[in-house]
Amino acid sequence: MSDDDLVVQRREGLYCPQGDFFIDAWRPVERAVITHAHADHSRRGHGHYLAAAAAEGVLRARLGEIDLQTLPYGEAILHQGVRVSFHPAGHVLGSAQVRLEHAGKVWVASGDYYLAGDHADPREDNATCAPFEPVRCHCFITESTFGLPIYRWQPQAELFASIDAWWRGNAEAGRASLLMGYSFGKAQRILAGVDRTIGPIFVHGAVEPLNRAYRAAGVDIPETPIATEVSDRTLFRRALIVAPPSVRGSTWTRRFGDYSDAFASGWMQLRGARRRRSVDRGFVLSDHADWPGLQRAIRETGAARVIVTHGYEAVMVRWLTEQGLEASAFETEYGDSDDDEPKAEADGGGDAS
């Protein structure tokens, strides 16, 4: 690190010394720039928040009353000589990369992002938020949640066809379909992608406030009654119920009678992860870039220097160095709120399917 680096690591989080603000700080700070509203990147207790305008609804739904300033994507402000702007990350509603410009240097902190690999059909973008926008820069700060070659997502049309087939089969057998995925981001991807003609759709109470924020932002999310408010339990026999993973094995599920359960996550690509979840089905659905997507994103920035955060940092740094780039890693506290699953079995090749 040098004195003119635009982002450095501090105990509170990633810090821009020239602008005297933090990006996705994990401890309370006076000024926090937020990439997106997942709990590991946007925490309570900061004095002032700055985020992309598209994130306002979900941030307020999750954090309550905060001192929040927003900017539309692409619009910049100048703060203490640092030009700051937000650019779509394709991860969840309102997710953004933070572009910093100072003294002729441009850095981009990506937070979490979703981008398909080279030559991908535009339909592979996350349909529930603005698609990832490559931003040219000198230094790119990238995640590495799925930074191993084994992680390669299947086409979304195939994925949702398999979810629909599972739900349809259960409905024909008079059995409820409980599909678990994270309340913010994953649940909305599921709801936007399934065939709504198969049967009724209900959600857990933790999912619906986020659904409302998505609908308010113009995202096509179906109306989703809360499961606990359904009086006619015979409706569950053909229903899809979308809920967070915490409901697994809880008394909350008893209302459904006979049901089949499944979990949607990028980690479901690993057989061992499916076994640990003890679910009937695992669907490989992630809001993070896979290995080809990470490679594409890094290349399209044109950055000569890359700093890797949460995930498979050592693997990514080694690969980047082999490509002739200047590479290092930041030690962060990200990665504990979505797609959270022990990754040990994937290290060194793992148990991929």
Coordinates of C-alpha atoms in Angstrom, one line a residue:
M1 CA 0.0 0.0 0.0
S2 CA 1.1 3.5 -0.7
D3 CA 0.2 6.9 0.7
D4 CA -1.9 7.8 -2.4
D5 CA -4.1 4.6 -2.3
L6 CA -7.8 5.6 -2.4
V7 CA -8.9 2.7 -0.2
V8 CA -7.0 1.2 2.7
Q9 CA -8.0 -1.3 5.4
R10 CA -8.8 -0.2 8.9
R11 CA -10.3 -2.0 11.9
E12 CA -13.7 -0.3 11.2
G13 CA -13.7 -1.3 7.5
L14 CA -12.4 -0.1 4.1
Y15 CA -11.4 3.5 4.4
C16 CA -10.9 6.3 1.9
P17 CA -8.3 8.6 3.6
Q18 CA -8.6 11.4 1.0
G19 CA -12.4 11.6 1.5
D20 CA -12.5 10.6 5.2
F21 CA -15.3 8.0 4.7
F22 CA -15.7 4.3 4.9
I23 CA -17.2 1.8 2.4
D24 CA -19.4 -0.9 3.9
A25 CA -17.9 -0.4 7.4
W26 CA -18.4 -3.2 9.8
R27 CA -18.1 -1.0 12.9
P28 CA -19.9 2.3 13.5
V29 CA -18.4 5.3 11.7
E30 CA -19.4 8.8 11.0
R31 CA -19.7 8.6 7.2
A32 CA -20.5 5.3 5.5
V33 CA -20.8 4.7 1.8
I34 CA -22.9 1.6 1.2
T35 CA -22.7 -0.8 -1.7
H36 CA -25.9 -2.7 -0.9
A37 CA -28.4 -3.6 1.9
H38 CA -27.2 -7.1 2.9
A39 CA -26.4 -7.1 6.6
D40 CA -22.7 -7.7 6.3
H41 CA -22.3 -4.6 4.1
S42 CA -24.9 -2.2 5.7
R43 CA -25.0 -2.1 9.4
R44 CA -26.8 0.0 12.0
G45 CA -25.0 2.7 14.0
H46 CA -23.3 4.9 11.3
G47 CA -23.7 8.6 11.6
H48 CA -24.4 9.3 7.9
Y49 CA -25.2 6.9 5.0
L50 CA -24.6 7.4 1.3
A51 CA -26.0 4.8 -1.2
A52 CA -27.5 4.4 -4.6
A53 CA -31.0 5.8 -5.0
A54 CA -32.4 2.3 -6.0
A55 CA -31.3 1.0 -2.6
E56 CA -33.3 3.4 -0.5
G57 CA -36.4 1.2 0.0
V58 CA -34.6 -1.9 1.0
L59 CA -32.1 0.0 3.2
R60 CA -35.0 1.6 5.1
A61 CA -36.8 -1.7 5.3
R62 CA -33.8 -3.3 6.9
L63 CA -32.2 -0.5 8.9
G64 CA -35.2 1.7 9.8
E65 CA -34.7 5.4 10.3
I66 CA -31.2 6.4 9.2
D67 CA -29.6 9.6 8.0
L68 CA -29.5 8.5 4.3
Q69 CA -28.4 10.4 1.3
T70 CA -28.8 8.8 -2.1
L71 CA -27.5 9.3 -5.7
P72 CA -28.9 7.9 -8.9
Y73 CA -26.6 5.5 -10.7
G74 CA -23.9 7.4 -12.7
E75 CA -24.4 10.7 -10.9
A76 CA -21.3 12.0 -9.0
I77 CA -20.7 14.1 -6.0
L78 CA -17.4 15.7 -4.9
H79 CA -16.5 15.2 -1.3
Q80 CA -13.2 16.6 0.0
G81 CA -11.7 16.4 -3.5
V82 CA -12.9 12.8 -4.1
R83 CA -15.4 12.3 -6.9
V84 CA -17.8 9.5 -5.8
S85 CA -20.4 7.8 -8.0
F86 CA -22.5 4.5 -7.9
H87 CA -22.7 2.0 -10.8
P88 CA -24.9 -1.1 -11.0
A89 CA -23.5 -4.3 -9.5
G90 CA -26.3 -6.7 -10.6
H91 CA -26.4 -8.4 -7.2
V92 CA -29.6 -7.3 -5.5
L93 CA -32.0 -4.3 -5.7
G94 CA -29.9 -1.1 -5.3
S95 CA -26.6 -2.9 -5.3
A96 CA -23.7 -0.7 -6.6
Q97 CA -20.1 -0.5 -7.2
V98 CA -18.5 2.6 -5.8
R99 CA -16.3 4.6 -8.2
L100 CA -13.7 6.9 -6.5
E101 CA -11.7 9.4 -8.5
H102 CA -8.9 11.6 -7.1
A103 CA -5.8 13.1 -8.5
G104 CA -6.1 11.3 -11.8
K105 CA -6.6 7.9 -10.3
V106 CA -9.8 5.8 -10.4
W107 CA -10.6 3.0 -8.0
V108 CA -13.8 0.9 -7.9
A109 CA -15.0 -1.0 -4.8
S110 CA -17.5 -3.6 -6.1
G111 CA -19.1 -4.9 -2.9
D112 CA -20.9 -8.0 -4.1
Y113 CA -21.8 -8.4 -7.8
Y114 CA -23.4 -10.8 -10.3
L115 CA -22.3 -11.1 -13.9
A116 CA -22.4 -14.0 -16.3
G117 CA -19.4 -15.1 -18.2
D118 CA -18.3 -14.2 -21.7
H119 CA -20.8 -14.4 -24.5
A120 CA -23.7 -14.9 -22.1
D121 CA -27.2 -14.1 -23.2
P122 CA -28.6 -10.9 -21.6
R123 CA -31.3 -13.1 -20.1
E124 CA -28.7 -14.4 -17.7
D125 CA -28.6 -11.0 -15.9
N126 CA -30.4 -10.8 -12.6
A127 CA -33.9 -9.7 -13.7
T128 CA -34.7 -8.1 -10.3
C129 CA -32.1 -5.3 -10.4
A130 CA -30.0 -3.2 -12.8
P131 CA -27.4 -5.4 -14.5
F132 CA -23.7 -5.1 -13.7
E133 CA -22.0 -2.3 -15.5
P134 CA -18.2 -2.6 -16.1
V135 CA -16.4 0.5 -14.9
R136 CA -12.9 1.3 -16.2
C137 CA -10.4 1.9 -13.4
H138 CA -6.8 1.7 -12.3
C139 CA -7.6 -0.5 -9.2
F140 CA -10.6 -2.9 -8.8
I141 CA -11.7 -4.3 -5.4
T142 CA -13.5 -7.5 -6.1
E143 CA -15.3 -10.1 -4.0
S144 CA -14.4 -13.8 -4.5
T145 CA -17.3 -15.6 -2.9
F146 CA -17.3 -18.3 -5.6
G147 CA -13.8 -17.7 -6.8
L148 CA -13.0 -21.3 -7.7
P149 CA -13.2 -22.9 -11.2
I150 CA -15.8 -25.5 -10.0
Y151 CA -18.4 -22.7 -9.7
R152 CA -20.1 -22.3 -13.1
W153 CA -23.8 -21.5 -13.1
Q154 CA -26.2 -23.2 -15.4
P155 CA -28.5 -21.1 -17.7
Q156 CA -31.3 -19.5 -15.7
A157 CA -34.0 -20.9 -18.0
E158 CA -32.8 -24.5 -17.2
L159 CA -32.7 -23.7 -13.5
F160 CA -36.2 -22.3 -13.2
A161 CA -37.5 -25.1 -15.4
S162 CA -36.2 -27.5 -12.8
I163 CA -37.7 -25.5 -9.9
D164 CA -41.1 -25.4 -11.8
A165 CA -41.0 -29.2 -12.4
W166 CA -40.3 -29.9 -8.7
W167 CA -43.2 -27.6 -7.7
R168 CA -45.5 -29.0 -10.3
G169 CA -44.8 -32.6 -9.3
N170 CA -45.5 -31.7 -5.7
A171 CA -48.7 -29.9 -6.5
E172 CA -50.0 -32.8 -8.6
A173 CA -49.3 -35.1 -5.5
G174 CA -51.2 -32.6 -3.2
R175 CA -47.9 -31.8 -1.4
A176 CA -46.7 -28.3 -0.5
S177 CA -43.4 -27.0 -1.9
L178 CA -41.2 -25.2 0.7
L179 CA -38.3 -23.4 -1.1
M180 CA -35.8 -21.8 1.2
G181 CA -33.6 -18.9 0.2
Y182 CA -32.3 -15.7 1.7
S183 CA -35.1 -13.2 2.4
F184 CA -33.4 -10.3 0.5
G185 CA -32.3 -11.0 -3.0
K186 CA -32.7 -14.8 -3.4
A187 CA -36.4 -14.9 -2.5
Q188 CA -37.1 -12.2 -5.0
R189 CA -35.1 -13.9 -7.7
I190 CA -37.2 -17.1 -7.1
L191 CA -40.5 -15.2 -7.1
A192 CA -39.7 -13.4 -10.3
G193 CA -38.5 -16.5 -12.1
V194 CA -41.0 -19.3 -11.3
D195 CA -44.2 -20.1 -13.3
R196 CA -46.9 -18.4 -11.4
T197 CA -49.7 -20.5 -13.1
I198 CA -48.7 -23.7 -11.2
G199 CA -50.4 -22.8 -8.0
P200 CA -50.7 -20.2 -5.2
I201 CA -47.5 -18.6 -3.8
F202 CA -47.0 -17.7 -0.1
V203 CA -44.1 -16.3 1.8
H204 CA -42.6 -16.1 5.3
G205 CA -43.2 -12.8 7.1
A206 CA -39.5 -11.9 6.8
V207 CA -39.8 -11.9 3.0
E208 CA -42.8 -9.8 2.3
P209 CA -41.4 -6.4 3.5
L210 CA -38.6 -6.8 0.9
N211 CA -41.1 -7.9 -1.7
R212 CA -42.9 -4.6 -1.1
A213 CA -39.7 -2.6 -1.6
Y214 CA -39.0 -4.4 -4.8
R215 CA -42.5 -3.8 -6.1
A216 CA -42.3 -0.1 -5.2
A217 CA -39.1 0.0 -7.3
G218 CA -41.0 -1.4 -10.3
V219 CA -39.7 -5.0 -10.1
D220 CA -42.3 -7.6 -11.2
I221 CA -42.8 -9.5 -8.0
P222 CA -46.2 -11.3 -7.6
E223 CA -48.5 -10.6 -4.8
T224 CA -47.4 -12.9 -2.0
P225 CA -49.7 -13.5 1.1
I226 CA -47.9 -14.3 4.3
A227 CA -48.3 -18.0 5.1
T228 CA -49.3 -17.5 8.7
E229 CA -52.2 -15.4 7.6
V230 CA -53.7 -18.1 5.3
S231 CA -56.8 -19.5 7.0
D232 CA -57.6 -22.3 4.4
R233 CA -54.7 -24.7 4.8
T234 CA -55.9 -26.8 1.9
L235 CA -54.4 -24.1 -0.3
F236 CA -50.9 -25.2 0.7
R237 CA -51.3 -28.6 -1.1
R238 CA -50.5 -26.9 -4.5
A239 CA -48.6 -24.0 -3.1
L240 CA -45.0 -22.7 -3.3
I241 CA -43.9 -21.3 0.0
V242 CA -40.8 -19.1 -0.1
A243 CA -39.0 -18.7 3.3
P244 CA -35.6 -18.1 4.8
P245 CA -33.4 -21.0 5.7
S246 CA -34.0 -20.5 9.4
V247 CA -37.4 -22.1 9.2
R248 CA -35.9 -25.5 8.4
G249 CA -37.2 -28.0 11.1
S250 CA -39.1 -25.3 13.0
T251 CA -42.7 -25.4 14.2
W252 CA -43.5 -22.8 11.6
T253 CA -43.5 -25.5 8.9
R254 CA -46.1 -27.7 10.6
R255 CA -49.0 -25.8 9.1
F256 CA -48.2 -27.1 5.6
G257 CA -48.8 -30.8 6.5
D258 CA -47.1 -33.0 3.9
Y259 CA -44.4 -31.0 2.1
S260 CA -41.2 -31.3 0.1
D261 CA -38.4 -28.9 0.9
A262 CA -35.6 -27.4 -1.1
F263 CA -32.8 -24.9 -0.7
A264 CA -31.6 -22.4 -3.3
S265 CA -28.0 -21.3 -3.1
G266 CA -24.8 -21.3 -5.1
W267 CA -23.4 -23.7 -2.5
M268 CA -25.9 -26.3 -3.6
Q269 CA -23.4 -27.1 -6.4
L270 CA -21.6 -29.1 -3.7
R271 CA -23.1 -32.5 -2.7
G272 CA -21.9 -32.1 0.8
A273 CA -23.7 -28.8 1.2
R274 CA -26.9 -30.5 0.1
R275 CA -26.4 -33.2 2.7
R276 CA -25.7 -30.7 5.5
R277 CA -28.9 -28.9 4.7
S278 CA -30.9 -32.2 4.8
V279 CA -33.3 -31.0 2.1
D280 CA -35.1 -33.0 -0.6
R281 CA -33.7 -30.8 -3.4
G282 CA -31.0 -28.3 -3.9
F283 CA -31.2 -25.6 -6.6
V284 CA -28.0 -23.9 -7.7
L285 CA -29.0 -20.2 -7.7
S286 CA -26.7 -17.4 -6.6
D287 CA -26.7 -13.6 -6.7
H288 CA -22.9 -13.7 -6.9
A289 CA -20.7 -14.0 -10.0
D290 CA -19.4 -17.5 -10.7
W291 CA -15.7 -18.2 -11.8
P292 CA -16.2 -17.1 -15.4
G293 CA -18.2 -14.0 -14.3
L294 CA -15.5 -12.9 -11.9
Q295 CA -12.9 -13.3 -14.6
R296 CA -15.0 -11.3 -17.1
A297 CA -15.7 -8.5 -14.6
I298 CA -12.1 -8.1 -13.7
R299 CA -10.9 -8.1 -17.3
E300 CA -13.6 -5.5 -18.4
T301 CA -12.4 -3.0 -15.8
G302 CA -9.0 -2.8 -17.5
A303 CA -7.5 -2.5 -14.0
A304 CA -3.8 -3.3 -13.7
R305 CA -4.2 -3.7 -9.9
V306 CA -6.8 -5.9 -8.2
I307 CA -7.5 -6.2 -4.5
V308 CA -9.5 -9.3 -3.5
T309 CA -12.0 -9.5 -0.6
H310 CA -14.2 -12.2 1.0
G311 CA -14.3 -15.7 -0.4
Y312 CA -11.4 -17.5 -2.0
E313 CA -8.9 -14.7 -1.7
A314 CA -5.7 -16.8 -2.0
V315 CA -6.9 -18.6 -5.1
M316 CA -8.0 -15.4 -6.8
V317 CA -4.7 -13.5 -5.9
R318 CA -2.7 -16.4 -7.3
W319 CA -4.7 -16.5 -10.5
L320 CA -4.6 -12.7 -11.0
T321 CA -0.8 -12.8 -10.5
E322 CA -0.5 -15.5 -13.1
Q323 CA -2.3 -13.1 -15.5
G324 CA 0.3 -10.5 -15.0
L325 CA -1.8 -8.2 -12.7
E326 CA -0.7 -6.7 -9.4
A327 CA -2.8 -8.5 -6.9
S328 CA -3.3 -8.5 -3.1
A329 CA -6.2 -9.0 -0.6
F330 CA -8.0 -7.1 2.1
E331 CA -9.1 -8.9 5.2
T332 CA -12.8 -8.1 5.7
E333 CA -15.8 -9.1 7.8
Y334 CA -18.1 -9.6 4.8
G335 CA -19.8 -12.8 3.7
D336 CA -21.9 -13.7 6.7
S337 CA -25.4 -12.7 5.6
D338 CA -26.2 -14.2 2.2
D339 CA -25.1 -17.4 0.5
D340 CA -23.5 -18.3 3.8
E341 CA -22.3 -21.8 3.9
P342 CA -19.0 -23.4 5.0
K343 CA -16.7 -23.6 1.9
A344 CA -14.1 -26.0 3.3
E345 CA -15.1 -29.0 1.1
A346 CA -14.6 -26.9 -2.1
D347 CA -11.0 -25.9 -1.1
G348 CA -8.5 -27.7 -3.3
G349 CA -11.1 -29.2 -5.7
G350 CA -13.7 -30.4 -3.3
D351 CA -16.9 -32.4 -3.8
A352 CA -18.4 -30.7 -6.8
S353 CA -21.3 -32.0 -8.9

